[in-house]
CSV table of C-alpha atoms and ligand atoms in Angstrom, one decimal:
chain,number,residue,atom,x,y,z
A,1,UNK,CA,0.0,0.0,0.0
A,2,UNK,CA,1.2,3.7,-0.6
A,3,UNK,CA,2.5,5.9,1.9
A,4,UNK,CA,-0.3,8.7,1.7
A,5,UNK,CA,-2.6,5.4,1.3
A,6,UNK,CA,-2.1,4.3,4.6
A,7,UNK,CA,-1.9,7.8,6.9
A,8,UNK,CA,-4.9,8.8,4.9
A,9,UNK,CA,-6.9,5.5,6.4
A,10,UNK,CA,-10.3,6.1,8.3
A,11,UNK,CA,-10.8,4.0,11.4
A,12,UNK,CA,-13.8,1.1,11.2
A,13,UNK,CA,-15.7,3.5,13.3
A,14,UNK,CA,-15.3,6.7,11.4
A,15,UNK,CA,-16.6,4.7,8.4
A,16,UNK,CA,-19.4,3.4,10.2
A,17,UNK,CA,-20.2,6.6,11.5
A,18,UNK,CA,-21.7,7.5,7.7
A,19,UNK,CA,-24.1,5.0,7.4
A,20,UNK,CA,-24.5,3.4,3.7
A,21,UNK,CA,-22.7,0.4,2.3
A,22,UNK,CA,-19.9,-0.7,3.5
A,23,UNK,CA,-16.9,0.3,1.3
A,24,UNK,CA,-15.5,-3.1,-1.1
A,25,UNK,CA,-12.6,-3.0,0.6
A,26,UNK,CA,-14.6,-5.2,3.6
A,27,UNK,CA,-16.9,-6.9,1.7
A,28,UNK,CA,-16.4,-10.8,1.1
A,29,UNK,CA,-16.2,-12.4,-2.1
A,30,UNK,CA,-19.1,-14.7,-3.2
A,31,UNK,CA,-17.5,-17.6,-2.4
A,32,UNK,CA,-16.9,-16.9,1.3
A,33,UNK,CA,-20.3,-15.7,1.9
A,34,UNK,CA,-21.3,-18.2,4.2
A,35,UNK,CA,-21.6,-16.2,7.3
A,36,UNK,CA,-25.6,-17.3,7.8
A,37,UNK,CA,-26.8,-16.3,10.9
A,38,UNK,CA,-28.3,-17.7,14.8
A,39,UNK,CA,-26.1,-20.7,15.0
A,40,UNK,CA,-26.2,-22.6,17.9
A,41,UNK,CA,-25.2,-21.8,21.0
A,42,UNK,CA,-21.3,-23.6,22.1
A,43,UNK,CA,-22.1,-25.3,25.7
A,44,UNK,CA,-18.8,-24.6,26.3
A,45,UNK,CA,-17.7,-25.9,29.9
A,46,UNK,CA,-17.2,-23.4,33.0
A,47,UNK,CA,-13.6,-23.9,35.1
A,48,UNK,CA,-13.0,-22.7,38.3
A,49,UNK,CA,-9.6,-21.8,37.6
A,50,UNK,CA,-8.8,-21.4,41.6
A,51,UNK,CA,-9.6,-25.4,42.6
A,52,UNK,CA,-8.0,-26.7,40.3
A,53,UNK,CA,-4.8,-27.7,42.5
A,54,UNK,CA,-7.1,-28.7,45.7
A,55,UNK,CA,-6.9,-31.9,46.9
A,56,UNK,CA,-10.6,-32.3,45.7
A,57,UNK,CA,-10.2,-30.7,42.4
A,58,UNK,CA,-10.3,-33.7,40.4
A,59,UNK,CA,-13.6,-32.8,38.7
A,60,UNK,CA,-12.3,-29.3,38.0
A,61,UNK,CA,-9.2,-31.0,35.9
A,62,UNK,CA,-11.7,-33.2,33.9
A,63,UNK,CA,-14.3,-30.6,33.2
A,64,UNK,CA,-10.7,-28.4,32.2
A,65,UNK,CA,-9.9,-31.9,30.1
A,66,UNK,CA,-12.9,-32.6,28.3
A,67,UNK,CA,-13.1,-28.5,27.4
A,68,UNK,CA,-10.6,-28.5,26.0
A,69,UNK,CA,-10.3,-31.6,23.9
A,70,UNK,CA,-13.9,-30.8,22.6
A,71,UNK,CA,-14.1,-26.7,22.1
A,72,UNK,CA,-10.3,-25.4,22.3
A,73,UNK,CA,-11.5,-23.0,25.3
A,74,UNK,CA,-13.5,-22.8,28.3
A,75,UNK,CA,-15.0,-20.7,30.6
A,76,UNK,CA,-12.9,-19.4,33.4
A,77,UNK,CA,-14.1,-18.0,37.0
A,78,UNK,CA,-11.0,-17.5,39.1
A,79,UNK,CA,-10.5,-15.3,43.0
A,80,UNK,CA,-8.4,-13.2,41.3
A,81,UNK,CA,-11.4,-11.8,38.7
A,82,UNK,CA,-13.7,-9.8,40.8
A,83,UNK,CA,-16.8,-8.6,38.3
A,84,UNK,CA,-16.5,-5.0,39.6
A,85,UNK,CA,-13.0,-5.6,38.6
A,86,UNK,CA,-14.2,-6.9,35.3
A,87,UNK,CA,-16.5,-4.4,34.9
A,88,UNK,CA,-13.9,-1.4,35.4
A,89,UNK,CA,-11.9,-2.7,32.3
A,90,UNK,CA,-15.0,-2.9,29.8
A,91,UNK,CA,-15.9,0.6,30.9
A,92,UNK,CA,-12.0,1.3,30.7
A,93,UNK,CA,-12.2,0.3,27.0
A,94,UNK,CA,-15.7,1.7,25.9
A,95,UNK,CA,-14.3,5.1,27.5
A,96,UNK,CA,-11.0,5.0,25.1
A,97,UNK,CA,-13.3,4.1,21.9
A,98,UNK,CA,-15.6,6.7,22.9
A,99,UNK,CA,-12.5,9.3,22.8
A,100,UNK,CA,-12.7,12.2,19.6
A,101,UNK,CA,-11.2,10.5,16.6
A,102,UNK,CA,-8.1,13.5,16.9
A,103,UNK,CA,-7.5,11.8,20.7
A,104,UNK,CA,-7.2,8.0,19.8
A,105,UNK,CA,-5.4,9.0,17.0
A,106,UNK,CA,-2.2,9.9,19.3
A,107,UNK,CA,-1.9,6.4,19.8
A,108,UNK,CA,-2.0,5.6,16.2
A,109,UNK,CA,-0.2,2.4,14.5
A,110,UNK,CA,1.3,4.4,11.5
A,111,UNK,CA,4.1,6.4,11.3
A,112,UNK,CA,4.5,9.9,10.2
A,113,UNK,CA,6.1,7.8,7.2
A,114,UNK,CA,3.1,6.0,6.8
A,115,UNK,CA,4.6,2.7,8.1
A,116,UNK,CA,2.8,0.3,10.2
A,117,UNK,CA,3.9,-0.3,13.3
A,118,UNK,CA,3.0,-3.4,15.7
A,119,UNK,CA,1.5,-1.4,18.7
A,120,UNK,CA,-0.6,0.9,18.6
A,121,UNK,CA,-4.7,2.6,17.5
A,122,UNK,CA,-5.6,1.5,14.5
A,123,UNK,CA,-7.3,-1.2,12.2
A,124,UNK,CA,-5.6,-4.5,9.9
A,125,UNK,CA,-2.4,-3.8,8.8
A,126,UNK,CA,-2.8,-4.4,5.1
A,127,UNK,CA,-0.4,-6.9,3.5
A,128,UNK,CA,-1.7,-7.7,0.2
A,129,UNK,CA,-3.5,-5.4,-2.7
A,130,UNK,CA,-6.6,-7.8,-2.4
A,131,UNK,CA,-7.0,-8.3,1.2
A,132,UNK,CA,-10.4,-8.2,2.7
A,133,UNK,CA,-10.7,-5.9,5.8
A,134,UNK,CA,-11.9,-6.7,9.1
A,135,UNK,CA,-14.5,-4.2,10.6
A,136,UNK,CA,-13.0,-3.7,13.7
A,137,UNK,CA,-10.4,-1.2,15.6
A,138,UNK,CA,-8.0,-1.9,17.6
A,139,UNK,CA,-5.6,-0.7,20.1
A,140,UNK,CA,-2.9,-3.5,20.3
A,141,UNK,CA,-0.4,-3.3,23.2
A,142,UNK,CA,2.7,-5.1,24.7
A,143,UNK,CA,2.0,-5.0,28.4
A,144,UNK,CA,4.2,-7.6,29.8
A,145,UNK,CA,7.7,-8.0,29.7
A,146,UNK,CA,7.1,-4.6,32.1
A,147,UNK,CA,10.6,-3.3,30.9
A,148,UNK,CA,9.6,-3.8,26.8
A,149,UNK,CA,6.6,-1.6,27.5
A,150,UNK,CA,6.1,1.5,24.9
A,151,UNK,CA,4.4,3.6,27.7
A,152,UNK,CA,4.1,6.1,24.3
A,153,UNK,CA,1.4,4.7,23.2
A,154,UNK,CA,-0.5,3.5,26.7
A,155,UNK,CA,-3.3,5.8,26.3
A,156,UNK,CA,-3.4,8.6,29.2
A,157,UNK,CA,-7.0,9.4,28.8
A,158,UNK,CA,-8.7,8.4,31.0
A,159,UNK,CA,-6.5,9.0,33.4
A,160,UNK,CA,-6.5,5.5,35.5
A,161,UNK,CA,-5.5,4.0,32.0
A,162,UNK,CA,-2.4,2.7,32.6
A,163,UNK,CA,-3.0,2.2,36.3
A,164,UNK,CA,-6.0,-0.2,35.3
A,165,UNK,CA,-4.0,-2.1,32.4
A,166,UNK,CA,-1.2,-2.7,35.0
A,167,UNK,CA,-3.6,-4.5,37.3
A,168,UNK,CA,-5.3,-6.0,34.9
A,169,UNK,CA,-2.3,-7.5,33.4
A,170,UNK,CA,-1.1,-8.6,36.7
A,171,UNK,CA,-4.0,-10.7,37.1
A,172,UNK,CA,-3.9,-12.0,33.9
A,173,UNK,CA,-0.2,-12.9,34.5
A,174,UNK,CA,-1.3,-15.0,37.3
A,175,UNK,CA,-4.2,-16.7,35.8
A,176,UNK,CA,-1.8,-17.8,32.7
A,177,UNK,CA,0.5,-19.3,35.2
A,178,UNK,CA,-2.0,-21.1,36.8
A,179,UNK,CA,-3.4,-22.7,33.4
A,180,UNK,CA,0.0,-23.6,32.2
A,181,UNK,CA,0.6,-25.4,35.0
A,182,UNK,CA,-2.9,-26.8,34.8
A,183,UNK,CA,-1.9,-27.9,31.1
A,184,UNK,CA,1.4,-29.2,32.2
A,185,UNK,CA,-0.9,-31.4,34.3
A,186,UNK,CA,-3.2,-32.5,31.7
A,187,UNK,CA,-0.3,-33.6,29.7
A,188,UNK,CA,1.2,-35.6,32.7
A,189,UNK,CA,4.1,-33.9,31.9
A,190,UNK,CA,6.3,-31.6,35.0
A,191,UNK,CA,3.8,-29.1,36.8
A,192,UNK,CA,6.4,-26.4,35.6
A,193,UNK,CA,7.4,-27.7,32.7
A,194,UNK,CA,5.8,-25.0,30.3
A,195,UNK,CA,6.0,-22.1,33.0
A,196,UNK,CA,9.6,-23.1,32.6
A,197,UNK,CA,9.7,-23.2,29.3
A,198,UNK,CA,7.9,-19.6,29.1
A,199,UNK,CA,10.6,-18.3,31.5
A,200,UNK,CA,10.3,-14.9,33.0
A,201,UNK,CA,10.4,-13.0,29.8
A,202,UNK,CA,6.5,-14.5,28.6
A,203,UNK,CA,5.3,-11.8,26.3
A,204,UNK,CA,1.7,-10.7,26.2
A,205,UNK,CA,0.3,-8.5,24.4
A,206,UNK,CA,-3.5,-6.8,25.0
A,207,UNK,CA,-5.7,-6.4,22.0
A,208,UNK,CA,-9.1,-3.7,23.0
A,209,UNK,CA,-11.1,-5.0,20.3
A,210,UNK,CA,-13.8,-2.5,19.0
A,211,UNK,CA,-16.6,-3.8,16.4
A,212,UNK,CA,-19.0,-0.5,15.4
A,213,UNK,CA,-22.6,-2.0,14.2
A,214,UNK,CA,-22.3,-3.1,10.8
A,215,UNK,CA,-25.1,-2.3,8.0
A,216,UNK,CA,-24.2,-5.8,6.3
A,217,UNK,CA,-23.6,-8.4,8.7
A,218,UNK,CA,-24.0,-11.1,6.0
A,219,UNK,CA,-20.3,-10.5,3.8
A,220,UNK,CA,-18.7,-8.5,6.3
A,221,UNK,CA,-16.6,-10.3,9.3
A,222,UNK,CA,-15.8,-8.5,12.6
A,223,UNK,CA,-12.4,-11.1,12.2
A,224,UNK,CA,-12.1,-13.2,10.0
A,225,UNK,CA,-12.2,-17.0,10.6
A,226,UNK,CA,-8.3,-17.6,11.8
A,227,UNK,CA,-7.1,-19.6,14.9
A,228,UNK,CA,-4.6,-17.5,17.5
A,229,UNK,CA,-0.8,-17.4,17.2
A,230,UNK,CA,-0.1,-17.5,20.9
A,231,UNK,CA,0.3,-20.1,23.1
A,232,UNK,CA,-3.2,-19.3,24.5
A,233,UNK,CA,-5.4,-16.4,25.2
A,234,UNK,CA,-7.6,-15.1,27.6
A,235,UNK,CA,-10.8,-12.9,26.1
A,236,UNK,CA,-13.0,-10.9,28.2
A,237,UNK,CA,-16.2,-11.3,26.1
A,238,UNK,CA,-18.2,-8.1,25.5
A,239,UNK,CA,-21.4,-8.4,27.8
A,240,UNK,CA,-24.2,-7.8,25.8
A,241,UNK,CA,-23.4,-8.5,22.5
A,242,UNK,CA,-22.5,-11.8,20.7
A,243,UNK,CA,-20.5,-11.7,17.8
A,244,UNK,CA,-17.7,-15.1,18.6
A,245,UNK,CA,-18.1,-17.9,17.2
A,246,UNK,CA,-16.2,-21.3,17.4
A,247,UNK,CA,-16.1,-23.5,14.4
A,248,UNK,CA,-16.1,-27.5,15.6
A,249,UNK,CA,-16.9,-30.4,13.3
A,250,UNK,CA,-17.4,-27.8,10.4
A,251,UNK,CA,-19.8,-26.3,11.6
A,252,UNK,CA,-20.2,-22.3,13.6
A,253,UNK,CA,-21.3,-22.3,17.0
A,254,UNK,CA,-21.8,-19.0,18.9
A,255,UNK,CA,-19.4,-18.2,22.0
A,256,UNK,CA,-21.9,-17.1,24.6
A,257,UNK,CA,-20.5,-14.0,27.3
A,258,UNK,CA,-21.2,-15.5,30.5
A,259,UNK,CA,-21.6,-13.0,33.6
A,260,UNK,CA,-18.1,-12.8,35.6
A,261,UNK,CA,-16.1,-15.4,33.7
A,262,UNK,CA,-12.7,-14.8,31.2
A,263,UNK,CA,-12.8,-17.1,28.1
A,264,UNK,CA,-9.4,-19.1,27.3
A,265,UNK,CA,-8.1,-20.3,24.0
A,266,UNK,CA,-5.8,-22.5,23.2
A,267,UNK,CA,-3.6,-21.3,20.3
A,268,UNK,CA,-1.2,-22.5,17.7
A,269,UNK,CA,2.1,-22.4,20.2
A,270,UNK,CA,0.1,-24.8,22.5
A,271,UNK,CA,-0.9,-27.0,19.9
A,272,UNK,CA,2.6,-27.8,18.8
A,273,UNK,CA,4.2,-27.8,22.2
A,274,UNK,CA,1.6,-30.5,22.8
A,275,UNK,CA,2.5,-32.1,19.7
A,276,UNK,CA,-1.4,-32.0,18.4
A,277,UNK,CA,-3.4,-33.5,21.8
A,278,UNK,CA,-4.2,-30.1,22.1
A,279,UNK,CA,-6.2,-28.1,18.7
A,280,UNK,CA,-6.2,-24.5,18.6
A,281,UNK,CA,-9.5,-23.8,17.5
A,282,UNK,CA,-10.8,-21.9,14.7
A,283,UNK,CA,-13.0,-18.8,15.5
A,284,UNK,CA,-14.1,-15.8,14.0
A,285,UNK,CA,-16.3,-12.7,14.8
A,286,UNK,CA,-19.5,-11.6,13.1
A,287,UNK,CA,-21.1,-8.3,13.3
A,288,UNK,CA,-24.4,-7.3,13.4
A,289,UNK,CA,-26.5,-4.0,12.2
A,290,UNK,CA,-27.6,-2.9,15.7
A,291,UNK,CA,-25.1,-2.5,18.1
A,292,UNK,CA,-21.5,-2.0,18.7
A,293,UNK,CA,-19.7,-4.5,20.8
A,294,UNK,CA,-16.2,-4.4,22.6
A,295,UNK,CA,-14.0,-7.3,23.5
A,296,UNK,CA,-10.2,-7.6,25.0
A,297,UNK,CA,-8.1,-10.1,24.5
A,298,UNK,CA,-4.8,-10.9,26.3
A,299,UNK,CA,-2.8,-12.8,24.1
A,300,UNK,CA,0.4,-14.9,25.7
A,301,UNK,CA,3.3,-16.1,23.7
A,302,UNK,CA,6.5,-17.6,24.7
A,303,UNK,CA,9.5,-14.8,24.1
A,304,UNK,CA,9.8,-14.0,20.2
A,305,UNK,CA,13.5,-15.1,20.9
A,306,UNK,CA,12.8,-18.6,22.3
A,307,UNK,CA,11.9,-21.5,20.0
A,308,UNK,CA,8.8,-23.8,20.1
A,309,UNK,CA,8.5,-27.4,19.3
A,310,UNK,CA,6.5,-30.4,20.5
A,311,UNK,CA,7.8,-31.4,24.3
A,312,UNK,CA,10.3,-34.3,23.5
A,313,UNK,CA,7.9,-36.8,26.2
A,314,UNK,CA,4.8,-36.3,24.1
A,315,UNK,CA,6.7,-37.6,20.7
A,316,UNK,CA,7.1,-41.6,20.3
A,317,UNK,CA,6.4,-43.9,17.8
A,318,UNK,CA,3.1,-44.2,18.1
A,319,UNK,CA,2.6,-40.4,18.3
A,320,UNK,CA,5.4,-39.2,15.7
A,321,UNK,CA,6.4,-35.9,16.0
A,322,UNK,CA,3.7,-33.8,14.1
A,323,UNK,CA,5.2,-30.2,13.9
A,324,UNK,CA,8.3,-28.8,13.2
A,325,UNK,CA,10.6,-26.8,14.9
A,326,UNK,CA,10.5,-22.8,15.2
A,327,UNK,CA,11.4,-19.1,16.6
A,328,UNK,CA,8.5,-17.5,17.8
A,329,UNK,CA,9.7,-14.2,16.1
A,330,UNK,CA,9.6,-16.3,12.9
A,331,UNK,CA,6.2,-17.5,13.8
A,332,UNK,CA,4.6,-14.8,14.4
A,333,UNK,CA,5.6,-12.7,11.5
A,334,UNK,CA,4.2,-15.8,9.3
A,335,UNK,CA,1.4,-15.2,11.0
A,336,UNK,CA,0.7,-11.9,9.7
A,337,UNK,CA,1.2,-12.8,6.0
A,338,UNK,CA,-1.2,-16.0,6.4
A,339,UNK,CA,-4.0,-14.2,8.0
A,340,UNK,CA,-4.3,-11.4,5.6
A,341,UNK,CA,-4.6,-14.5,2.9
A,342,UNK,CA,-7.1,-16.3,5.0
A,343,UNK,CA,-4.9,-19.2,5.8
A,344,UNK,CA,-3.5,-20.1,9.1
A,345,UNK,CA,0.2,-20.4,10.2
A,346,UNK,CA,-0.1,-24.0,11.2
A,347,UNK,CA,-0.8,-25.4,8.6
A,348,UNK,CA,2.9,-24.4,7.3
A,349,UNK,CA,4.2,-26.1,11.1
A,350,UNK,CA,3.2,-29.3,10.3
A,351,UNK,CA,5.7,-32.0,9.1
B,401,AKG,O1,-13.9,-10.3,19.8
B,401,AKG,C1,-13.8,-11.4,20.1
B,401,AKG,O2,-14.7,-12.0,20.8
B,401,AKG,C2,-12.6,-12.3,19.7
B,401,AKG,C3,-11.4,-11.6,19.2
B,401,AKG,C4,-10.4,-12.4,18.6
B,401,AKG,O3,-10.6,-13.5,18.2
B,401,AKG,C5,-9.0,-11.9,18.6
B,401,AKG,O4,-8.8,-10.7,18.9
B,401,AKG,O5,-8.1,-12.7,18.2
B,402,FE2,FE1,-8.7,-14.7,18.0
């Protein structure tokens, strides 16, 4: 894309802000138009993340077992998520997307140059001439290793901001310990073996999704179907409005918001390290023509520097090894380039 091409892009909710037909740029091709509408609701399991180490937690690990193995995700209640603490970071994020365009646009992800940068306001970064767009903003941050963070671009308006990220990220931090060790557990493998793996240097990285109403919700995707480059995430589901959706079996079913619960994902990193016992799951989001919806997701990846490959215990003859070996830095940036084609990364991992 050209310089002035880029700087000169409108944001998803500018654009939706003149009603009318969306522009071609987000509209499907025939051939993918199969979003349909009211599929059925996921049953997806609910995991009380805090039992699952107690001596009587035994259900707890198979409802965490069977969740996973059947959706990709669950459900997760947990002592460190208080709702009033849940509910300070939705009104966190609706209060940033409510901000004038000029405001949000500090934070912007393009350079005076007009080059993208990782961080930042903004919406897709485009990598191809024919790439459909997803209608959705975003403000995409690294919040965790502390000492990496590009305090620049943490929003300072409203003013508890940053104080609110920071604890929110610390939670998070906490909760992803507990589930890798949880995951370490249903693999038999070490309780620490993947915190151990992670290290100290985990990177996460917080996505503030924002999805304006939509005028055609039939050939235009919130996000396109794609299945999450980290090693998991955690997603605080908007609380009012559906819009995820889990494909299983081939066919969509729709990711309900449950009151005071995080949903977690598996994600590609996961699904290699546990050489393919584990699926990433496809998902995608649809819109819809009434209302907007807001969703964050907290996306946790081994350091870009480290390497990922199926744990050396979970390969054997009669489970070869399925993936092959890789940087995460490499990774991800493959990442990019396959999900502006509508393909996903894994697919290139596997051996
Ligand atoms: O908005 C959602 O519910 C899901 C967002 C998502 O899949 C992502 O940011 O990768
Ligand atoms: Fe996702």
């Amino acid at each position: 894309m050209a310089v002035s091409e880029a700087a000169g892009r409108k944001q998803v909710q500018e654009i939706a802000s003149h009603s009318g037909e969306p522009p071609a740029r987000f509209v499907l091709k025939d051939q993918d138009r199969s979003i349909g509408t009211a599929p059925l609701v996921a049953p997806v399991p609910t995991v009380n993340l805090s039992r699952l180490f107690l001596p009587d937690g035994d259900d707890e690990v198979d409802r965490l077992r069977s969740a996973l193995l059947s959706w990709g995700l669950f459900q997760a209640t947990t002592d460190e998520m208080t709702s009033s603490f849940i509910d300070e970071v939705r009104i966190l994020a609706k209060m940033f997307f409510d901000l004038p365009r000029e405001e949000k646009l500090k934070y912007r992800n393009i350079t005076d140059k007009g080059e993208f940068k990782l961080e930042g306001y903004g919406n897709d970064r485009v990598a191809t001439e024919d790439q459909i767009l997803d209608w959705n903003d975003r403000l995409y941050l690294l919040v965790h290793p502390e000492s990496d963070r590009n305090l620049e671009l943490w929003p300072d308006n409203p003013s508890s901001f940053r104080t609110i990220l920071h604890e929110f990220t610390t939670k998070l931090k906490k909760i992803g310990d507990c589930f890798l060790r949880a995951m370490a557990k249903l693999l038999e493998l070490e309780e620490n073996y993947f915190t151990d793996q992670f290290g100290e240097d985990t990177s996460m990285y917080v996505r503030f999704n924002y999805y304006p109403s939509c005028p055609r919700p039939d050939i235009v995707f919130g996000i396109k179907p794609h299945s999450d480059g980290s090693a998991f995430t955690i997603l605080l589901l908007d609380g009012d409005v559906d819009g995820l959706q889990v494909l299983r079996d081939g066919e969509w079913f729709t990711v309900p918001s449950v009151p005071n619960t995080l949903l977690v994902n598996l994600g590609d990193q996961l699904e290699i390290m546990s050489n393919g016992i584990f699926k990433s799951p496809v998902h995608r989001v649809v819109t819809n023509s009434q209302k907007e919806r807001i969703s964050i997701a907290m996306f946790f990846s081994k350091s870009p520097q480290k390497y990922i490959e199926p744990a050396g215990i979970l390969v054997d003859e009669a489970r070869p090894k399925l993936y092959k070996k890789f940087k995460v830095e490499d990774y991800l940036k493959a990442l990019f380039e396959t999900f502006a084609q509508g393909k996903r990364a894994i697919d290139f991992a596997r051996i």
